[in-house]
mmCIF file with all atom_site columns, N, CA and C in Angstrom:
data_model
loop_
_atom_site.group_PDB
_atom_site.id
_atom_site.type_symbol
_atom_site.label_atom_id
_atom_site.label_alt_id
_atom_site.label_comp_id
_atom_site.label_asym_id
_atom_site.label_entity_id
_atom_site.label_seq_id
_atom_site.pdbx_PDB_ins_code
_atom_site.Cartn_x
_atom_site.Cartn_y
_atom_site.Cartn_z
_atom_site.occupancy
_atom_site.B_iso_or_equiv
_atom_site.pdbx_formal_charge
_atom_site.auth_seq_id
_atom_site.auth_comp_id
_atom_site.auth_asym_id
_atom_site.auth_atom_id
_atom_site.pdbx_PDB_model_num
ATOM 1   N N  . MET R 1 1  ? -26.410 30.498 -7.702  1.00 83.00 ? 91  MET R N  1
ATOM 2   C CA . MET R 1 1  ? -27.700 30.451 -7.033  1.00 83.00 ? 91  MET R CA 1
ATOM 3   C C  . MET R 1 1  ? -27.700 31.515 -5.939  1.00 83.00 ? 91  MET R C  1
ATOM 4   N N  . GLU R 1 2  ? -28.706 32.359 -5.962  1.00 93.00 ? 92  GLU R N  1
ATOM 5   C CA . GLU R 1 2  ? -28.845 33.381 -4.932  1.00 93.00 ? 92  GLU R CA 1
ATOM 6   C C  . GLU R 1 2  ? -29.222 32.716 -3.604  1.00 93.00 ? 92  GLU R C  1
ATOM 7   N N  . LYS R 1 3  ? -28.680 33.250 -2.520  1.00 96.00 ? 93  LYS R N  1
ATOM 8   C CA . LYS R 1 3  ? -28.965 32.706 -1.184  1.00 96.00 ? 93  LYS R CA 1
ATOM 9   C C  . LYS R 1 3  ? -29.479 33.804 -0.272  1.00 96.00 ? 93  LYS R C  1
ATOM 10  N N  . MET R 1 4  ? -30.135 33.389 0.799   1.00 97.00 ? 94  MET R N  1
ATOM 11  C CA . MET R 1 4  ? -30.591 34.324 1.823   1.00 97.00 ? 94  MET R CA 1
ATOM 12  C C  . MET R 1 4  ? -30.142 33.815 3.178   1.00 97.00 ? 94  MET R C  1
ATOM 13  N N  . MET R 1 5  ? -29.926 34.740 4.099   1.00 97.00 ? 95  MET R N  1
ATOM 14  C CA . MET R 1 5  ? -29.527 34.343 5.448   1.00 97.00 ? 95  MET R CA 1
ATOM 15  C C  . MET R 1 5  ? -30.761 34.221 6.329   1.00 97.00 ? 95  MET R C  1
ATOM 16  N N  . LEU R 1 6  ? -30.858 33.093 7.011   1.00 97.00 ? 96  LEU R N  1
ATOM 17  C CA . LEU R 1 6  ? -31.952 32.866 7.948   1.00 97.00 ? 96  LEU R CA 1
ATOM 18  C C  . LEU R 1 6  ? -31.619 33.517 9.288   1.00 97.00 ? 96  LEU R C  1
ATOM 19  N N  . ASN R 1 7  ? -32.603 33.622 10.145  1.00 97.00 ? 97  ASN R N  1
ATOM 20  C CA . ASN R 1 7  ? -32.410 34.250 11.459  1.00 97.00 ? 97  ASN R CA 1
ATOM 21  C C  . ASN R 1 7  ? -31.353 33.558 12.318  1.00 97.00 ? 97  ASN R C  1
ATOM 22  N N  . ASN R 1 8  ? -31.104 32.281 12.057  1.00 97.00 ? 98  ASN R N  1
ATOM 23  C CA . ASN R 1 8  ? -30.115 31.543 12.841  1.00 97.00 ? 98  ASN R CA 1
ATOM 24  C C  . ASN R 1 8  ? -28.713 31.611 12.225  1.00 97.00 ? 98  ASN R C  1
ATOM 25  N N  . GLY R 1 9  ? -28.544 32.399 11.166  1.00 97.00 ? 99  GLY R N  1
ATOM 26  C CA . GLY R 1 9  ? -27.241 32.583 10.548  1.00 97.00 ? 99  GLY R CA 1
ATOM 27  C C  . GLY R 1 9  ? -26.928 31.621 9.416   1.00 97.00 ? 99  GLY R C  1
ATOM 28  N N  . VAL R 1 10 ? -27.781 30.640 9.180   1.00 96.00 ? 100 VAL R N  1
ATOM 29  C CA . VAL R 1 10 ? -27.585 29.677 8.096   1.00 96.00 ? 100 VAL R CA 1
ATOM 30  C C  . VAL R 1 10 ? -28.001 30.319 6.777   1.00 96.00 ? 100 VAL R C  1
ATOM 31  N N  . THR R 1 11 ? -27.208 30.102 5.720   1.00 96.00 ? 101 THR R N  1
ATOM 32  C CA . THR R 1 11 ? -27.608 30.589 4.406   1.00 96.00 ? 101 THR R CA 1
ATOM 33  C C  . THR R 1 11 ? -28.313 29.475 3.653   1.00 96.00 ? 101 THR R C  1
ATOM 34  N N  . MET R 1 12 ? -29.358 29.861 2.926   1.00 97.00 ? 102 MET R N  1
ATOM 35  C CA . MET R 1 12 ? -30.204 28.908 2.225   1.00 97.00 ? 102 MET R CA 1
ATOM 36  C C  . MET R 1 12 ? -30.465 29.419 0.808   1.00 97.00 ? 102 MET R C  1
ATOM 37  N N  . PRO R 1 13 ? -30.398 28.529 -0.197  1.00 97.00 ? 103 PRO R N  1
ATOM 38  C CA . PRO R 1 13 ? -30.740 28.961 -1.547  1.00 97.00 ? 103 PRO R CA 1
ATOM 39  C C  . PRO R 1 13 ? -32.168 29.511 -1.598  1.00 97.00 ? 103 PRO R C  1
ATOM 40  N N  . VAL R 1 14 ? -32.373 30.535 -2.407  1.00 96.00 ? 104 VAL R N  1
ATOM 41  C CA . VAL R 1 14 ? -33.687 31.164 -2.522  1.00 96.00 ? 104 VAL R CA 1
ATOM 42  C C  . VAL R 1 14 ? -34.664 30.263 -3.278  1.00 96.00 ? 104 VAL R C  1
ATOM 43  N N  . LEU R 1 15 ? -34.159 29.512 -4.240  1.00 96.00 ? 105 LEU R N  1
ATOM 44  C CA . LEU R 1 15 ? -34.998 28.671 -5.082  1.00 96.00 ? 105 LEU R CA 1
ATOM 45  C C  . LEU R 1 15 ? -34.704 27.206 -4.804  1.00 96.00 ? 105 LEU R C  1
ATOM 46  N N  . GLY R 1 16 ? -35.752 26.394 -4.658  1.00 97.00 ? 106 GLY R N  1
ATOM 47  C CA . GLY R 1 16 ? -35.560 24.980 -4.381  1.00 97.00 ? 106 GLY R CA 1
ATOM 48  C C  . GLY R 1 16 ? -36.374 24.105 -5.304  1.00 97.00 ? 106 GLY R C  1
ATOM 49  N N  . PHE R 1 17 ? -36.034 22.828 -5.317  1.00 98.00 ? 107 PHE R N  1
ATOM 50  C CA . PHE R 1 17 ? -36.749 21.831 -6.112  1.00 98.00 ? 107 PHE R CA 1
ATOM 51  C C  . PHE R 1 17 ? -37.552 20.955 -5.166  1.00 98.00 ? 107 PHE R C  1
ATOM 52  N N  . GLY R 1 18 ? -38.857 20.889 -5.363  1.00 97.00 ? 108 GLY R N  1
ATOM 53  C CA . GLY R 1 18 ? -39.734 20.113 -4.492  1.00 97.00 ? 108 GLY R CA 1
ATOM 54  C C  . GLY R 1 18 ? -40.026 18.732 -5.048  1.00 97.00 ? 108 GLY R C  1
ATOM 55  N N  . VAL R 1 19 ? -40.089 17.749 -4.155  1.00 98.00 ? 109 VAL R N  1
ATOM 56  C CA . VAL R 1 19 ? -40.320 16.364 -4.566  1.00 98.00 ? 109 VAL R CA 1
ATOM 57  C C  . VAL R 1 19 ? -41.625 15.799 -3.997  1.00 98.00 ? 109 VAL R C  1
ATOM 58  N N  . PHE R 1 20 ? -42.534 16.667 -3.594  1.00 96.00 ? 110 PHE R N  1
ATOM 59  C CA . PHE R 1 20 ? -43.772 16.254 -2.936  1.00 96.00 ? 110 PHE R CA 1
ATOM 60  C C  . PHE R 1 20 ? -44.555 15.215 -3.730  1.00 96.00 ? 110 PHE R C  1
ATOM 61  N N  . GLN R 1 21 ? -44.712 15.395 -5.017  1.00 95.00 ? 111 GLN R N  1
ATOM 62  C CA . GLN R 1 21 ? -45.570 14.493 -5.798  1.00 95.00 ? 111 GLN R CA 1
ATOM 63  C C  . GLN R 1 21 ? -44.779 13.549 -6.699  1.00 95.00 ? 111 GLN R C  1
ATOM 64  N N  . ILE R 1 22 ? -43.661 13.040 -6.193  1.00 97.00 ? 112 ILE R N  1
ATOM 65  C CA . ILE R 1 22 ? -42.858 12.068 -6.945  1.00 97.00 ? 112 ILE R CA 1
ATOM 66  C C  . ILE R 1 22 ? -42.684 10.822 -6.065  1.00 97.00 ? 112 ILE R C  1
ATOM 67  N N  . PRO R 1 23 ? -43.707 9.967  -5.975  1.00 94.00 ? 113 PRO R N  1
ATOM 68  C CA . PRO R 1 23 ? -43.645 8.828  -5.063  1.00 94.00 ? 113 PRO R CA 1
ATOM 69  C C  . PRO R 1 23 ? -42.739 7.685  -5.519  1.00 94.00 ? 113 PRO R C  1
ATOM 70  N N  . ASP R 1 24 ? -42.540 7.528  -6.826  1.00 97.00 ? 114 ASP R N  1
ATOM 71  C CA . ASP R 1 24 ? -41.719 6.440  -7.343  1.00 97.00 ? 114 ASP R CA 1
ATOM 72  C C  . ASP R 1 24 ? -40.238 6.729  -7.105  1.00 97.00 ? 114 ASP R C  1
ATOM 73  N N  . ALA R 1 25 ? -39.525 5.817  -6.441  1.00 97.00 ? 115 ALA R N  1
ATOM 74  C CA . ALA R 1 25 ? -38.134 6.046  -6.046  1.00 97.00 ? 115 ALA R CA 1
ATOM 75  C C  . ALA R 1 25 ? -37.223 6.321  -7.240  1.00 97.00 ? 115 ALA R C  1
ATOM 76  N N  . LYS R 1 26 ? -37.330 5.541  -8.289  1.00 98.00 ? 116 LYS R N  1
ATOM 77  C CA . LYS R 1 26 ? -36.460 5.721  -9.463  1.00 98.00 ? 116 LYS R CA 1
ATOM 78  C C  . LYS R 1 26 ? -36.752 7.040  -10.173 1.00 98.00 ? 116 LYS R C  1
ATOM 79  N N  . GLU R 1 27 ? -38.029 7.379  -10.294 1.00 98.00 ? 117 GLU R N  1
ATOM 80  C CA . GLU R 1 27 ? -38.399 8.650  -10.930 1.00 98.00 ? 117 GLU R CA 1
ATOM 81  C C  . GLU R 1 27 ? -37.939 9.828  -10.082 1.00 98.00 ? 117 GLU R C  1
ATOM 82  N N  . CYS R 1 28 ? -38.079 9.706  -8.773  1.00 98.00 ? 118 CYS R N  1
ATOM 83  C CA . CYS R 1 28 ? -37.627 10.752 -7.858  1.00 98.00 ? 118 CYS R CA 1
ATOM 84  C C  . CYS R 1 28 ? -36.115 10.932 -7.985  1.00 98.00 ? 118 CYS R C  1
ATOM 85  N N  . GLU R 1 29 ? -35.390 9.832  -8.000  1.00 98.00 ? 119 GLU R N  1
ATOM 86  C CA . GLU R 1 29 ? -33.935 9.903  -8.151  1.00 98.00 ? 119 GLU R CA 1
ATOM 87  C C  . GLU R 1 29 ? -33.562 10.611 -9.451  1.00 98.00 ? 119 GLU R C  1
ATOM 88  N N  . ARG R 1 30 ? -34.208 10.240 -10.544 1.00 98.00 ? 120 ARG R N  1
ATOM 89  C CA . ARG R 1 30 ? -33.925 10.850 -11.844 1.00 98.00 ? 120 ARG R CA 1
ATOM 90  C C  . ARG R 1 30 ? -34.198 12.348 -11.826 1.00 98.00 ? 120 ARG R C  1
ATOM 91  N N  . CYS R 1 31 ? -35.340 12.729 -11.266 1.00 98.00 ? 121 CYS R N  1
ATOM 92  C CA . CYS R 1 31 ? -35.719 14.141 -11.217 1.00 98.00 ? 121 CYS R CA 1
ATOM 93  C C  . CYS R 1 31 ? -34.759 14.963 -10.359 1.00 98.00 ? 121 CYS R C  1
ATOM 94  N N  . VAL R 1 32 ? -34.379 14.429 -9.206  1.00 98.00 ? 122 VAL R N  1
ATOM 95  C CA . VAL R 1 32 ? -33.465 15.147 -8.312  1.00 98.00 ? 122 VAL R CA 1
ATOM 96  C C  . VAL R 1 32 ? -32.082 15.260 -8.947  1.00 98.00 ? 122 VAL R C  1
ATOM 97  N N  . LEU R 1 33 ? -31.608 14.193 -9.595  1.00 98.00 ? 123 LEU R N  1
ATOM 98  C CA . LEU R 1 33 ? -30.323 14.269 -10.287 1.00 98.00 ? 123 LEU R CA 1
ATOM 99  C C  . LEU R 1 33 ? -30.349 15.342 -11.374 1.00 98.00 ? 123 LEU R C  1
ATOM 100 N N  . GLU R 1 34 ? -31.440 15.401 -12.104 1.00 98.00 ? 124 GLU R N  1
ATOM 101 C CA . GLU R 1 34 ? -31.579 16.414 -13.158 1.00 98.00 ? 124 GLU R CA 1
ATOM 102 C C  . GLU R 1 34 ? -31.623 17.819 -12.553 1.00 98.00 ? 124 GLU R C  1
ATOM 103 N N  . ALA R 1 35 ? -32.351 17.976 -11.464 1.00 98.00 ? 125 ALA R N  1
ATOM 104 C CA . ALA R 1 35 ? -32.452 19.282 -10.805 1.00 98.00 ? 125 ALA R CA 1
ATOM 105 C C  . ALA R 1 35 ? -31.079 19.744 -10.300 1.00 98.00 ? 125 ALA R C  1
ATOM 106 N N  . ILE R 1 36 ? -30.343 18.849 -9.664  1.00 98.00 ? 126 ILE R N  1
ATOM 107 C CA . ILE R 1 36 ? -29.008 19.207 -9.168  1.00 98.00 ? 126 ILE R CA 1
ATOM 108 C C  . ILE R 1 36 ? -28.090 19.533 -10.341 1.00 98.00 ? 126 ILE R C  1
ATOM 109 N N  . GLY R 1 37 ? -28.187 18.762 -11.410 1.00 98.00 ? 127 GLY R N  1
ATOM 110 C CA . GLY R 1 37 ? -27.389 19.028 -12.597 1.00 98.00 ? 127 GLY R CA 1
ATOM 111 C C  . GLY R 1 37 ? -27.701 20.365 -13.236 1.00 98.00 ? 127 GLY R C  1
ATOM 112 N N  . THR R 1 38 ? -28.938 20.828 -13.070 1.00 97.00 ? 128 THR R N  1
ATOM 113 C CA . THR R 1 38 ? -29.366 22.114 -13.603 1.00 97.00 ? 128 THR R CA 1
ATOM 114 C C  . THR R 1 38 ? -28.891 23.274 -12.733 1.00 97.00 ? 128 THR R C  1
ATOM 115 N N  . GLY R 1 39 ? -28.571 22.985 -11.471 1.00 97.00 ? 129 GLY R N  1
ATOM 116 C CA . GLY R 1 39 ? -28.066 24.031 -10.583 1.00 97.00 ? 129 GLY R CA 1
ATOM 117 C C  . GLY R 1 39 ? -28.803 24.193 -9.271  1.00 97.00 ? 129 GLY R C  1
ATOM 118 N N  . TYR R 1 40 ? -29.900 23.453 -9.092  1.00 97.00 ? 130 TYR R N  1
ATOM 119 C CA . TYR R 1 40 ? -30.602 23.516 -7.810  1.00 97.00 ? 130 TYR R CA 1
ATOM 120 C C  . TYR R 1 40 ? -29.699 22.983 -6.706  1.00 97.00 ? 130 TYR R C  1
ATOM 121 N N  . ARG R 1 41 ? -29.725 23.641 -5.547  1.00 97.00 ? 131 ARG R N  1
ATOM 122 C CA . ARG R 1 41 ? -28.957 23.172 -4.403  1.00 97.00 ? 131 ARG R CA 1
ATOM 123 C C  . ARG R 1 41 ? -29.843 22.985 -3.178  1.00 97.00 ? 131 ARG R C  1
ATOM 124 N N  . LEU R 1 42 ? -31.105 23.378 -3.257  1.00 98.00 ? 132 LEU R N  1
ATOM 125 C CA . LEU R 1 42 ? -32.074 23.160 -2.184  1.00 98.00 ? 132 LEU R CA 1
ATOM 126 C C  . LEU R 1 42 ? -33.077 22.120 -2.680  1.00 98.00 ? 132 LEU R C  1
ATOM 127 N N  . ILE R 1 43 ? -33.157 21.001 -1.991  1.00 98.00 ? 133 ILE R N  1
ATOM 128 C CA . ILE R 1 43 ? -34.143 19.972 -2.315  1.00 98.00 ? 133 ILE R CA 1
ATOM 129 C C  . ILE R 1 43 ? -35.181 19.994 -1.201  1.00 98.00 ? 133 ILE R C  1
ATOM 130 N N  . ASP R 1 44 ? -36.401 20.380 -1.562  1.00 97.00 ? 134 ASP R N  1
ATOM 131 C CA . ASP R 1 44 ? -37.490 20.479 -0.595  1.00 97.00 ? 134 ASP R CA 1
ATOM 132 C C  . ASP R 1 44 ? -38.118 19.097 -0.456  1.00 97.00 ? 134 ASP R C  1
ATOM 133 N N  . THR R 1 45 ? -37.832 18.434 0.646   1.00 95.00 ? 135 THR R N  1
ATOM 134 C CA . THR R 1 45 ? -38.310 17.071 0.868   1.00 95.00 ? 135 THR R CA 1
ATOM 135 C C  . THR R 1 45 ? -38.771 16.917 2.315   1.00 95.00 ? 135 THR R C  1
ATOM 136 N N  . ALA R 1 46 ? -39.482 15.850 2.582   1.00 95.00 ? 136 ALA R N  1
ATOM 137 C CA . ALA R 1 46 ? -39.955 15.569 3.939   1.00 95.00 ? 136 ALA R CA 1
ATOM 138 C C  . ALA R 1 46 ? -40.197 14.070 4.075   1.00 95.00 ? 136 ALA R C  1
ATOM 139 N N  . GLN R 1 47 ? -40.058 13.573 5.274   1.00 94.00 ? 137 GLN R N  1
ATOM 140 C CA . GLN R 1 47 ? -40.292 12.155 5.529   1.00 94.00 ? 137 GLN R CA 1
ATOM 141 C C  . GLN R 1 47 ? -41.709 11.754 5.097   1.00 94.00 ? 137 GLN R C  1
ATOM 142 N N  . ALA R 1 48 ? -42.660 12.639 5.247   1.00 95.00 ? 138 ALA R N  1
ATOM 143 C CA . ALA R 1 48 ? -44.057 12.349 4.917   1.00 95.00 ? 138 ALA R CA 1
ATOM 144 C C  . ALA R 1 48 ? -44.285 12.137 3.418   1.00 95.00 ? 138 ALA R C  1
ATOM 145 N N  . TYR R 1 49 ? -43.304 12.488 2.586   1.00 96.00 ? 139 TYR R N  1
ATOM 146 C CA . TYR R 1 49 ? -43.443 12.283 1.136   1.00 96.00 ? 139 TYR R CA 1
ATOM 147 C C  . TYR R 1 49 ? -43.135 10.837 0.749   1.00 96.00 ? 139 TYR R C  1
ATOM 148 N N  . TYR R 1 50 ? -42.499 10.088 1.644   1.00 95.00 ? 140 TYR R N  1
ATOM 149 C CA . TYR R 1 50 ? -42.167 8.676  1.422   1.00 95.00 ? 140 TYR R CA 1
ATOM 150 C C  . TYR R 1 50 ? -41.295 8.450  0.180   1.00 95.00 ? 140 TYR R C  1
ATOM 151 N N  . ASN R 1 51 ? -40.396 9.382  -0.098  1.00 96.00 ? 141 ASN R N  1
ATOM 152 C CA . ASN R 1 51 ? -39.503 9.195  -1.242  1.00 96.00 ? 141 ASN R CA 1
ATOM 153 C C  . ASN R 1 51 ? -38.048 9.457  -0.861  1.00 96.00 ? 141 ASN R C  1
ATOM 154 N N  . GLU R 1 52 ? -37.726 9.217  0.402   1.00 96.00 ? 142 GLU R N  1
ATOM 155 C CA . GLU R 1 52 ? -36.351 9.437  0.879   1.00 96.00 ? 142 GLU R CA 1
ATOM 156 C C  . GLU R 1 52 ? -35.348 8.584  0.117   1.00 96.00 ? 142 GLU R C  1
ATOM 157 N N  . GLU R 1 53 ? -35.746 7.389  -0.279  1.00 97.00 ? 143 GLU R N  1
ATOM 158 C CA . GLU R 1 53 ? -34.831 6.501  -0.994  1.00 97.00 ? 143 GLU R CA 1
ATOM 159 C C  . GLU R 1 53 ? -34.357 7.143  -2.303  1.00 97.00 ? 143 GLU R C  1
ATOM 160 N N  . GLY R 1 54 ? -35.281 7.704  -3.061  1.00 98.00 ? 144 GLY R N  1
ATOM 161 C CA . GLY R 1 54 ? -34.927 8.345  -4.326  1.00 98.00 ? 144 GLY R CA 1
ATOM 162 C C  . GLY R 1 54 ? -34.096 9.596  -4.139  1.00 98.00 ? 144 GLY R C  1
ATOM 163 N N  . VAL R 1 55 ? -34.469 10.415 -3.164  1.00 98.00 ? 145 VAL R N  1
ATOM 164 C CA . VAL R 1 55 ? -33.710 11.640 -2.885  1.00 98.00 ? 145 VAL R CA 1
ATOM 165 C C  . VAL R 1 55 ? -32.308 11.276 -2.420  1.00 98.00 ? 145 VAL R C  1
ATOM 166 N N  . GLY R 1 56 ? -32.209 10.326 -1.507  1.00 97.00 ? 146 GLY R N  1
ATOM 167 C CA . GLY R 1 56 ? -30.908 9.918  -0.984  1.00 97.00 ? 146 GLY R CA 1
ATOM 168 C C  . GLY R 1 56 ? -30.006 9.335  -2.054  1.00 97.00 ? 146 GLY R C  1
ATOM 169 N N  . ALA R 1 57 ? -30.571 8.522  -2.937  1.00 98.00 ? 147 ALA R N  1
ATOM 170 C CA . ALA R 1 57 ? -29.777 7.937  -4.023  1.00 98.00 ? 147 ALA R CA 1
ATOM 171 C C  . ALA R 1 57 ? -29.238 9.029  -4.941  1.00 98.00 ? 147 ALA R C  1
ATOM 172 N N  . ALA R 1 58 ? -30.069 10.018 -5.247  1.00 98.00 ? 148 ALA R N  1
ATOM 173 C CA . ALA R 1 58 ? -29.639 11.118 -6.116  1.00 98.00 ? 148 ALA R CA 1
ATOM 174 C C  . ALA R 1 58 ? -28.538 11.933 -5.453  1.00 98.00 ? 148 ALA R C  1
ATOM 175 N N  . VAL R 1 59 ? -28.699 12.228 -4.179  1.00 98.00 ? 149 VAL R N  1
ATOM 176 C CA . VAL R 1 59 ? -27.684 13.005 -3.451  1.00 98.00 ? 149 VAL R CA 1
ATOM 177 C C  . VAL R 1 59 ? -26.362 12.231 -3.423  1.00 98.00 ? 149 VAL R C  1
ATOM 178 N N  . SER R 1 60 ? -26.425 10.926 -3.263  1.00 97.00 ? 150 SER R N  1
ATOM 179 C CA . SER R 1 60 ? -25.215 10.101 -3.239  1.00 97.00 ? 150 SER R CA 1
ATOM 180 C C  . SER R 1 60 ? -24.515 10.055 -4.593  1.00 97.00 ? 150 SER R C  1
ATOM 181 N N  . LYS R 1 61 ? -25.294 10.074 -5.674  1.00 98.00 ? 151 LYS R N  1
ATOM 182 C CA . LYS R 1 61 ? -24.745 9.912  -7.019  1.00 98.00 ? 151 LYS R CA 1
ATOM 183 C C  . LYS R 1 61 ? -24.417 11.214 -7.741  1.00 98.00 ? 151 LYS R C  1
ATOM 184 N N  . CYS R 1 62 ? -24.885 12.348 -7.240  1.00 98.00 ? 152 CYS R N  1
ATOM 185 C CA . CYS R 1 62 ? -24.846 13.595 -8.013  1.00 98.00 ? 152 CYS R CA 1
ATOM 186 C C  . CYS R 1 62 ? -23.457 14.171 -8.237  1.00 98.00 ? 152 CYS R C  1
ATOM 187 N N  . GLY R 1 63 ? -22.502 13.856 -7.382  1.00 97.00 ? 153 GLY R N  1
ATOM 188 C CA . GLY R 1 63 ? -21.163 14.401 -7.539  1.00 97.00 ? 153 GLY R CA 1
ATOM 189 C C  . GLY R 1 63 ? -20.962 15.763 -6.902  1.00 97.00 ? 153 GLY R C  1
ATOM 190 N N  . VAL R 1 64 ? -22.024 16.321 -6.319  1.00 98.00 ? 154 VAL R N  1
ATOM 191 C CA . VAL R 1 64 ? -21.934 17.599 -5.610  1.00 98.00 ? 154 VAL R CA 1
ATOM 192 C C  . VAL R 1 64 ? -21.722 17.275 -4.134  1.00 98.00 ? 154 VAL R C  1
ATOM 193 N N  . PRO R 1 65 ? -20.746 17.900 -3.487  1.00 97.00 ? 155 PRO R N  1
ATOM 194 C CA . PRO R 1 65 ? -20.537 17.625 -2.061  1.00 97.00 ? 155 PRO R CA 1
ATOM 195 C C  . PRO R 1 65 ? -21.809 17.886 -1.249  1.00 97.00 ? 155 PRO R C  1
ATOM 196 N N  . ARG R 1 66 ? -22.093 17.006 -0.303  1.00 95.00 ? 156 ARG R N  1
ATOM 197 C CA . ARG R 1 66 ? -23.297 17.130 0.524   1.00 95.00 ? 156 ARG R CA 1
ATOM 198 C C  . ARG R 1 66 ? -23.352 18.487 1.212   1.00 95.00 ? 156 ARG R C  1
ATOM 199 N N  . SER R 1 67 ? -22.204 19.033 1.575   1.00 94.00 ? 157 SER R N  1
ATOM 200 C CA . SER R 1 67 ? -22.162 20.319 2.257   1.00 94.00 ? 157 SER R CA 1
ATOM 201 C C  . SER R 1 67 ? -22.668 21.469 1.384   1.00 94.00 ? 157 SER R C  1
ATOM 202 N N  . GLU R 1 68 ? -22.750 21.265 0.085   1.00 95.00 ? 158 GLU R N  1
ATOM 203 C CA . GLU R 1 68 ? -23.256 22.292 -0.831  1.00 95.00 ? 158 GLU R CA 1
ATOM 204 C C  . GLU R 1 68 ? -24.748 22.170 -1.088  1.00 95.00 ? 158 GLU R C  1
ATOM 205 N N  . LEU R 1 69 ? -25.364 21.110 -0.554  1.00 97.00 ? 159 LEU R N  1
ATOM 206 C CA . LEU R 1 69 ? -26.805 20.900 -0.742  1.00 97.00 ? 159 LEU R CA 1
ATOM 207 C C  . LEU R 1 69 ? -27.566 21.234 0.519   1.00 97.00 ? 159 LEU R C  1
ATOM 208 N N  . PHE R 1 70 ? -28.773 21.747 0.348   1.00 96.00 ? 160 PHE R N  1
ATOM 209 C CA . PHE R 1 70 ? -29.607 22.131 1.483   1.00 96.00 ? 160 PHE R CA 1
ATOM 210 C C  . PHE R 1 70 ? -30.895 21.358 1.379   1.00 96.00 ? 160 PHE R C  1
#
């Protein structure tokens, strides 16, 4: 995955997977697990999407170290 350096020195993947329109927790978890399995390392999420449970479950189950996800 190609990365870019931000002004604060943090590197961030150029391409991310967005979860804005996935309100169902189980569906969100499935989609995020599939995205991570495909190679995505940036998950574009926000508290206002109300799907933290699904994103968090996927991050916990994915097998990729949290430090490798953005």
